[in-house]
Tab-separated table of C-alpha atoms in Angstrom:
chain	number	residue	atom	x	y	z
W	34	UNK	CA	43.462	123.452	53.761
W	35	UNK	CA	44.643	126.601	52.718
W	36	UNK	CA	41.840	128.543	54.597
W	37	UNK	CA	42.077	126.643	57.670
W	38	UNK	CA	46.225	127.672	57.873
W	39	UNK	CA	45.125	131.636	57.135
W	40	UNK	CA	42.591	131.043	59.615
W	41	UNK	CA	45.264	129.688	62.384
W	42	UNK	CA	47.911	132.331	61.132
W	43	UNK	CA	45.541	135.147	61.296
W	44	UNK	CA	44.461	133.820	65.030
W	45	UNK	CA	47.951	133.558	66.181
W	46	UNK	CA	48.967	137.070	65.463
W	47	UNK	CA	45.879	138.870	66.648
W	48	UNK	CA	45.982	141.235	69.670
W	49	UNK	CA	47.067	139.360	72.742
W	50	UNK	CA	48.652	136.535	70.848
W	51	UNK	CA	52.093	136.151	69.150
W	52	UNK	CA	55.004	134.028	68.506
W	53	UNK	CA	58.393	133.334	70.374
W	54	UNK	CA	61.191	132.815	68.829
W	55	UNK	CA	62.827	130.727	71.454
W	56	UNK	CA	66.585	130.249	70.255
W	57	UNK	CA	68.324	133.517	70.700
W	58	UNK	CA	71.900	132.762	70.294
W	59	UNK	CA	74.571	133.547	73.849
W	60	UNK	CA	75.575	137.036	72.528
W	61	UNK	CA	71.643	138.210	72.226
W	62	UNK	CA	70.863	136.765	75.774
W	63	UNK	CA	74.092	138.663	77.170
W	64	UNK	CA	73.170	141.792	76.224
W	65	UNK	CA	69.272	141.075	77.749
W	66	UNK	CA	71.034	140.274	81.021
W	67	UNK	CA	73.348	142.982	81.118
W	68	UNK	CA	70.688	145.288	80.869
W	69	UNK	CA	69.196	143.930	84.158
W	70	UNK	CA	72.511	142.800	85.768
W	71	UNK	CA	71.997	139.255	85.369
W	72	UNK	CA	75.007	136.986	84.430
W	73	UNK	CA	74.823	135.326	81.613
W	74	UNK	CA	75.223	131.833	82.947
W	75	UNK	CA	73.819	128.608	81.047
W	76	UNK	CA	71.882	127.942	84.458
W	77	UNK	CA	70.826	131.539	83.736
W	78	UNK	CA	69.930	131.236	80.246
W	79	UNK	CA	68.326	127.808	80.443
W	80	UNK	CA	66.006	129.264	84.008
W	81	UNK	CA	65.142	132.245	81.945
W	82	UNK	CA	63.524	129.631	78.795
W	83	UNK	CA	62.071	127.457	81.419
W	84	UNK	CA	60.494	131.009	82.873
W	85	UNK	CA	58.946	131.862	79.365
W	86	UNK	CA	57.191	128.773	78.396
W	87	UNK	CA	56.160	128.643	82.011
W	88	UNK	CA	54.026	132.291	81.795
W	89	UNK	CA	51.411	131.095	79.210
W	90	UNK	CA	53.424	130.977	76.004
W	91	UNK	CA	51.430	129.711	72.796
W	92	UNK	CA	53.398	129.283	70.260
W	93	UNK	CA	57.093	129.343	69.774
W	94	UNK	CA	59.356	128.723	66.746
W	95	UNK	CA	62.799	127.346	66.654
W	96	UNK	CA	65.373	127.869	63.620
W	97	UNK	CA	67.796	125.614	62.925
């Protein structure tokens, strides 16, 4: 077991892959959408989310 979770670790990070971390809290989002002038609207927030798991995201990790 232990060699097929390196195996799956080791293939998730490799070039071209990663991970999301999918639960940045309001203040991290606000300054992202500053940046590009974007308010930083729950409709906002909630369309950009829907945008990255629609562009081919693998894997993605939530924290409680």
């Amino acid at each position: 077991m232990t060699d097929s979770l390196e195996k799956i670790a080791k293939y998730i990070v490799s070039d071209g892959k990663g991970i999301l971390a999918a639960d940045e809290s309001n203040p991290t989002c606000t300054k992202r959408f500053d940046s590009i002038g974007v308010e930083s609207t729950e409709d906002n927030r909630r369309d950009y989310r829907e945008l990255l798991f629609q562009l081919m995201v693998w894997k993605a990790i939530l924290e409680e």
